[in-house]
């Protein structure tokens, strides 16, 4: 990374301050610059046509303007889902997904390059964590896609590669800037953050007073079983996670989502469904069942379709609100993190 100022990660107040004290210019310039960066989605200072050439040169001198580039885009012929491989300014590759729904366009963003959480069913973690992403890089995943399709993005899920609460400050900054009325102004209610359950950070997040949906990757009903799937379970028990969730709800009054990946023969029995229903009793929850995507490096298999439906029916008997995640972009099938991994493996085998 260069040592220039990452201007696109500055929030509105910080930019105002920088324009006045760093650039020695008028305060109203900040509004113009912020508008170019976060509404018009400019990719260079040269595009900022209502700024003087001198100011544009000064900006280019002192600041870097984070702009991701599309390496590849796979488009589903079935449902229009687009999976993007994007290059970060330092050459790292990440992936983002656009899903088209009747209610609008939704983007699933990555928040780290790789991940160090080690969940057994996830391809993003196979090579560990390379680095955290900056707020500007995560924002630009959305900006690049909005520019590409020339349609507004209305929903965002932070559920791609990386654990957002392991990159807490940048993740929170990203959410605040994404929902800023001076920027893209995406409602916080349309933003979901998914975590594997870093308990202290859930309490921190509750204190931020955000209106986002918190999604917990639960995936098992006992600590013992969860530890087999997710190393983070060695650190925090399910009980501790649920206690933090109750605190989050107490603060924000926002219904929680629990993600449960169904792995054939591992956690998809009727007994598991009953145990999950008992576990979440009394919590205002939405349960999202995800038939797990097989990845070639692990031997997990997807639950049979009837096992998924049985699981859902059992849970509903407990009064739970349950959905089965619709598989988007089936014809461009790639588990989370798999596109990036395949691309990097192919590059390495060419060398
Ligand atoms: S599921 Fe999420 S937290 Fe777990 S390894 Fe994959 S990216 Fe990391």
Coordinates of C-alpha atoms and ligand atoms in Angstrom, one line a residue:
X1 CA 0.0 0.0 0.0
X2 CA 1.2 3.5 -0.7
X3 CA 1.7 5.9 2.1
X4 CA -0.7 8.4 0.5
X5 CA -4.0 9.2 2.3
X6 CA -6.8 6.7 1.6
X7 CA -9.3 9.4 0.8
X8 CA -12.2 7.1 0.1
X9 CA -12.0 5.6 3.6
X10 CA -12.6 9.0 5.1
X11 CA -16.0 9.7 6.4
X12 CA -17.7 13.0 5.6
X13 CA -16.5 14.8 8.8
X14 CA -13.0 13.6 8.3
X15 CA -13.0 14.8 4.7
X16 CA -14.2 18.2 5.7
X17 CA -11.5 18.5 8.2
X18 CA -8.9 17.4 5.7
X19 CA -10.1 19.8 3.0
X20 CA -9.9 22.7 5.4
X21 CA -6.7 21.9 7.2
X22 CA -4.8 19.6 4.9
X23 CA -5.7 21.2 1.5
X24 CA -6.3 24.7 2.7
X25 CA -9.5 24.9 0.8
X26 CA -13.1 25.8 1.5
X27 CA -15.4 23.5 3.4
X28 CA -17.9 23.2 0.6
X29 CA -15.3 21.4 -1.5
X30 CA -15.6 18.5 0.8
X31 CA -19.2 18.0 -0.3
X32 CA -18.2 18.1 -3.9
X33 CA -15.4 15.6 -3.4
X34 CA -17.5 13.3 -1.3
X35 CA -20.2 13.3 -3.9
X36 CA -17.7 12.4 -6.6
X37 CA -16.3 9.6 -4.5
X38 CA -19.5 8.1 -3.1
X39 CA -22.4 9.1 -5.3
X40 CA -21.0 9.6 -8.8
X41 CA -18.5 6.8 -8.0
X42 CA -15.5 8.4 -9.7
X43 CA -12.5 6.3 -10.3
X44 CA -10.0 9.1 -10.8
X45 CA -9.5 12.6 -9.6
X46 CA -9.5 13.7 -13.3
X47 CA -13.2 12.9 -13.5
X48 CA -14.0 15.5 -10.8
X49 CA -14.8 18.2 -13.4
X50 CA -16.2 20.8 -11.1
X51 CA -12.8 21.0 -9.2
X52 CA -10.0 23.2 -10.4
X53 CA -7.1 21.5 -12.1
X54 CA -4.9 22.7 -9.3
X55 CA -7.1 21.1 -6.7
X56 CA -7.2 17.8 -8.6
X57 CA -3.5 17.8 -8.8
X58 CA -3.1 18.5 -5.1
X59 CA -5.5 15.6 -4.4
X60 CA -3.6 13.2 -6.7
X61 CA -0.4 14.3 -5.0
X62 CA -1.5 13.6 -1.4
X63 CA -4.2 11.0 -1.8
X64 CA -4.8 7.6 -3.3
X65 CA -8.2 6.8 -4.8
X66 CA -9.0 3.2 -4.2
X67 CA -10.5 1.7 -7.4
X68 CA -10.9 -2.1 -7.8
X69 CA -10.7 -3.6 -11.3
X70 CA -12.7 -6.5 -12.6
X71 CA -10.5 -9.5 -13.5
X72 CA -13.4 -11.7 -14.4
X73 CA -17.2 -11.8 -14.2
X74 CA -19.2 -15.0 -14.5
X75 CA -22.8 -14.4 -15.3
X76 CA -25.5 -17.0 -14.6
X77 CA -27.9 -17.6 -17.5
X78 CA -30.4 -19.0 -15.1
X79 CA -31.0 -16.1 -12.7
X80 CA -28.6 -13.3 -13.7
X81 CA -26.3 -13.8 -10.7
X82 CA -22.9 -12.3 -11.3
X83 CA -19.8 -13.5 -9.6
X84 CA -16.9 -11.1 -9.8
X85 CA -13.2 -11.6 -9.3
X86 CA -11.8 -8.2 -8.4
X87 CA -8.3 -7.0 -8.1
X88 CA -7.3 -4.7 -5.2
X89 CA -4.8 -1.9 -5.7
X90 CA -1.9 -4.1 -4.3
X91 CA -2.7 -6.9 -6.7
X92 CA -4.6 -9.2 -4.2
X93 CA -7.7 -10.9 -5.6
X94 CA -11.1 -11.1 -3.9
X95 CA -14.6 -12.1 -4.9
X96 CA -18.0 -10.4 -4.7
X97 CA -21.4 -11.6 -5.8
X98 CA -24.3 -9.8 -7.2
X99 CA -27.7 -11.4 -6.8
X100 CA -30.8 -10.1 -8.5
X101 CA -34.0 -10.4 -6.6
X102 CA -37.5 -9.0 -7.2
X103 CA -37.0 -6.7 -4.3
X104 CA -33.7 -5.3 -5.7
X105 CA -30.0 -5.9 -6.3
X106 CA -28.0 -7.5 -3.5
X107 CA -24.2 -7.6 -3.2
X108 CA -22.3 -10.1 -1.1
X109 CA -19.0 -8.5 -0.2
X110 CA -15.7 -9.9 1.1
X111 CA -14.2 -8.1 4.1
X112 CA -10.7 -9.7 4.3
X113 CA -8.3 -11.2 1.8
X114 CA -8.6 -14.8 2.9
X115 CA -9.6 -15.6 6.4
X116 CA -8.0 -17.1 9.5
X117 CA -11.1 -18.6 11.1
X118 CA -10.6 -22.0 9.6
X119 CA -14.2 -23.1 9.2
X120 CA -14.0 -26.6 7.8
X121 CA -16.7 -26.1 5.1
X122 CA -15.2 -22.9 3.7
X123 CA -12.8 -22.4 0.8
X124 CA -11.9 -18.9 1.8
X125 CA -9.8 -20.0 4.7
X126 CA -7.7 -22.7 3.0
X127 CA -4.7 -20.4 2.5
X128 CA -5.2 -18.4 5.7
X129 CA -5.6 -14.7 6.1
X130 CA -3.5 -12.5 3.7
X131 CA -4.7 -9.1 5.1
X132 CA -7.6 -7.0 6.2
X133 CA -9.4 -5.0 3.7
X134 CA -9.8 -1.2 4.1
X135 CA -13.3 0.4 4.3
X136 CA -12.6 2.0 0.8
X137 CA -11.9 -1.4 -0.7
X138 CA -15.1 -3.0 0.7
X139 CA -17.1 0.1 -0.5
X140 CA -15.6 -0.2 -3.9
X141 CA -16.8 -3.8 -4.3
X142 CA -20.3 -2.3 -4.4
X143 CA -19.3 0.8 -6.4
X144 CA -17.6 -1.3 -9.1
X145 CA -20.6 -3.5 -9.4
X146 CA -23.1 -0.7 -9.4
X147 CA -21.1 1.0 -12.2
X148 CA -20.9 -2.3 -14.1
X149 CA -24.6 -3.0 -14.2
X150 CA -25.7 0.6 -14.1
X151 CA -28.4 -0.2 -11.6
X152 CA -28.8 0.8 -7.9
X153 CA -27.6 -1.7 -5.3
X154 CA -30.2 -1.8 -2.5
X155 CA -29.0 -4.6 -0.2
X156 CA -25.6 -5.6 1.0
X157 CA -24.5 -8.7 2.9
X158 CA -21.1 -8.9 4.5
X159 CA -20.8 -12.6 4.0
X160 CA -18.1 -13.2 1.4
X161 CA -14.5 -14.1 2.3
X162 CA -13.3 -13.0 5.7
X163 CA -14.7 -12.6 9.2
X164 CA -15.9 -8.9 9.4
X165 CA -15.6 -8.8 13.2
X166 CA -12.0 -9.8 12.8
X167 CA -11.6 -6.6 10.9
X168 CA -13.9 -4.7 13.2
X169 CA -13.0 -1.0 12.7
X170 CA -13.0 -1.2 9.0
X171 CA -16.2 -3.2 8.9
X172 CA -18.0 -0.6 11.1
X173 CA -16.6 2.3 9.2
X174 CA -17.8 0.6 5.9
X175 CA -21.3 0.2 7.3
X176 CA -21.6 3.8 8.5
X177 CA -20.3 5.2 5.2
X178 CA -22.4 2.9 3.1
X179 CA -25.5 4.1 4.9
X180 CA -24.5 7.8 5.0
X181 CA -27.1 10.1 3.5
X182 CA -24.2 11.9 1.8
X183 CA -23.1 8.7 0.0
X184 CA -25.0 5.7 -1.5
X185 CA -27.4 6.0 1.4
X186 CA -28.2 2.3 1.6
X187 CA -30.6 1.7 4.6
X188 CA -28.9 0.0 7.5
X189 CA -31.9 -2.3 7.6
X190 CA -30.8 -3.6 4.2
X191 CA -27.3 -4.5 5.5
X192 CA -26.5 -7.8 7.0
X193 CA -23.3 -8.7 8.8
X194 CA -22.5 -12.3 9.2
X195 CA -20.1 -13.6 11.8
X196 CA -18.8 -16.9 13.0
X197 CA -19.4 -15.6 16.6
X198 CA -16.6 -13.5 18.0
X199 CA -18.4 -12.8 21.2
X200 CA -16.6 -9.6 22.6
X201 CA -17.0 -8.0 19.2
X202 CA -20.8 -8.8 19.2
X203 CA -21.1 -6.7 22.4
X204 CA -19.1 -3.9 20.8
X205 CA -21.3 -4.0 17.7
X206 CA -24.4 -3.8 19.9
X207 CA -23.0 -0.6 21.3
X208 CA -22.6 1.0 17.9
X209 CA -26.4 1.4 17.7
X210 CA -26.6 0.3 14.1
X211 CA -29.8 -1.0 12.6
X212 CA -28.2 -3.7 10.6
X213 CA -29.2 -7.4 10.8
X214 CA -26.7 -9.6 12.6
X215 CA -26.3 -13.1 11.2
X216 CA -24.6 -15.8 13.3
X217 CA -23.0 -18.7 11.5
X218 CA -24.1 -21.4 14.0
X219 CA -24.0 -24.6 12.0
X220 CA -24.2 -27.0 15.0
X221 CA -26.3 -27.4 18.1
X222 CA -23.7 -28.6 20.5
X223 CA -20.3 -27.1 21.3
X224 CA -18.6 -30.5 20.6
X225 CA -20.1 -30.7 17.1
X226 CA -19.5 -27.0 16.4
X227 CA -15.8 -27.4 17.3
X228 CA -15.5 -30.1 14.6
X229 CA -16.7 -27.5 12.0
X230 CA -15.5 -24.2 13.3
X231 CA -12.3 -23.7 15.4
X232 CA -13.8 -20.5 16.8
X233 CA -16.0 -22.8 18.9
X234 CA -12.9 -23.6 21.0
X235 CA -12.9 -20.1 22.2
X236 CA -16.6 -19.2 22.6
X237 CA -19.4 -21.5 23.5
X238 CA -22.9 -21.5 21.9
X239 CA -24.3 -20.3 25.2
X240 CA -21.9 -17.3 25.2
X241 CA -22.9 -16.5 21.7
X242 CA -26.6 -16.6 22.4
X243 CA -26.1 -14.4 25.5
X244 CA -24.3 -11.8 23.3
X245 CA -27.2 -12.1 20.7
X246 CA -29.7 -11.4 23.4
X247 CA -27.7 -8.3 24.4
X248 CA -27.6 -7.2 20.7
X249 CA -31.4 -7.6 20.5
X250 CA -31.8 -5.7 23.7
X251 CA -29.9 -2.8 22.3
X252 CA -31.2 -2.7 18.7
X253 CA -34.5 -4.6 18.8
X254 CA -33.4 -6.3 15.5
X255 CA -34.4 -9.8 14.8
X256 CA -31.3 -12.1 14.6
X257 CA -30.5 -14.5 11.8
X258 CA -28.9 -17.8 12.4
X259 CA -27.2 -19.5 9.5
X260 CA -27.1 -23.3 9.6
X261 CA -25.2 -25.1 6.8
X262 CA -26.6 -28.6 6.4
X263 CA -23.9 -31.2 5.9
X264 CA -25.0 -34.7 5.0
X265 CA -24.7 -37.0 7.9
X266 CA -23.0 -34.4 10.1
X267 CA -25.7 -32.0 11.4
X268 CA -28.8 -32.7 9.3
X269 CA -30.7 -35.2 11.4
X270 CA -34.2 -34.7 12.8
X271 CA -32.7 -34.8 16.3
X272 CA -30.4 -31.9 15.2
X273 CA -33.5 -30.0 14.1
X274 CA -35.3 -30.6 17.4
X275 CA -32.2 -29.5 19.3
X276 CA -31.8 -26.3 17.2
X277 CA -35.5 -25.5 17.9
X278 CA -35.0 -25.9 21.6
X279 CA -31.7 -23.9 21.6
X280 CA -33.3 -20.9 19.9
X281 CA -36.5 -20.9 21.9
X282 CA -37.3 -17.5 23.2
X283 CA -35.0 -15.7 20.8
X284 CA -36.5 -13.5 18.0
X285 CA -34.8 -15.4 15.3
X286 CA -34.8 -16.2 11.6
X287 CA -33.1 -19.4 10.7
X288 CA -31.5 -19.6 7.3
X289 CA -30.8 -23.2 6.2
X290 CA -27.9 -23.5 3.7
X291 CA -27.4 -26.8 1.9
X292 CA -23.5 -26.7 2.1
X293 CA -21.5 -26.2 -1.1
X294 CA -19.1 -29.1 -1.6
X295 CA -15.5 -28.0 -1.9
X296 CA -12.9 -30.4 -3.4
X297 CA -10.4 -29.9 -0.6
X298 CA -12.9 -31.3 2.0
X299 CA -15.2 -34.3 1.9
X300 CA -18.4 -32.6 3.1
X301 CA -21.4 -33.5 1.1
X302 CA -24.7 -31.6 0.6
X303 CA -27.7 -32.9 2.4
X304 CA -30.4 -34.6 0.3
X305 CA -33.3 -32.3 -0.7
X306 CA -35.8 -34.3 1.4
X307 CA -33.5 -34.1 4.5
X308 CA -33.4 -30.3 4.0
X309 CA -37.2 -30.1 3.8
X310 CA -37.7 -32.4 6.8
X311 CA -35.3 -30.3 8.8
X312 CA -37.2 -27.2 8.0
X313 CA -40.6 -28.8 8.9
X314 CA -39.3 -30.0 12.2
X315 CA -37.9 -26.5 13.1
X316 CA -41.2 -24.8 12.2
X317 CA -43.0 -27.0 14.7
X318 CA -41.0 -25.0 17.3
X319 CA -42.6 -21.8 15.9
X320 CA -39.3 -20.8 14.3
X321 CA -39.2 -18.7 11.2
X322 CA -37.2 -20.7 8.7
X323 CA -36.0 -20.3 5.1
X324 CA -33.9 -22.5 2.9
X325 CA -31.3 -20.4 1.1
X326 CA -32.1 -20.4 -2.6
X327 CA -29.1 -21.5 -4.6
X328 CA -28.2 -18.5 -6.8
X329 CA -26.1 -18.8 -10.0
X330 CA -26.2 -22.6 -10.0
X331 CA -24.6 -22.7 -13.5
X332 CA -21.6 -20.7 -12.3
X333 CA -21.4 -22.8 -9.2
X334 CA -18.6 -22.0 -7.0
X335 CA -18.4 -22.2 -3.2
X336 CA -17.6 -19.0 -1.3
X337 CA -13.9 -18.4 -1.8
X338 CA -13.5 -21.1 -4.4
X339 CA -13.4 -18.8 -7.5
X340 CA -10.5 -16.9 -6.0
X341 CA -8.7 -20.0 -4.9
X342 CA -9.1 -21.6 -8.4
X343 CA -7.8 -18.4 -10.0
X344 CA -4.8 -18.2 -7.8
X345 CA -4.0 -21.9 -8.0
X346 CA -4.2 -21.7 -11.9
X347 CA -1.8 -18.7 -11.9
X348 CA 0.6 -20.5 -9.6
X349 CA 0.6 -23.6 -11.8
X350 CA 1.4 -21.5 -14.9
X351 CA 4.5 -20.0 -13.1
Ligands
LIG1 S1 -17.1 -19.2 6.9 FE1 -16.5 -17.0 7.1 S2 -15.4 -17.0 9.1 FE2 -15.5 -19.1 8.5 S3 -13.5 -19.5 7.4 FE3 -15.1 -18.9 5.8 S4 -14.9 -16.7 5.6 FE4 -13.9 -17.3 7.5

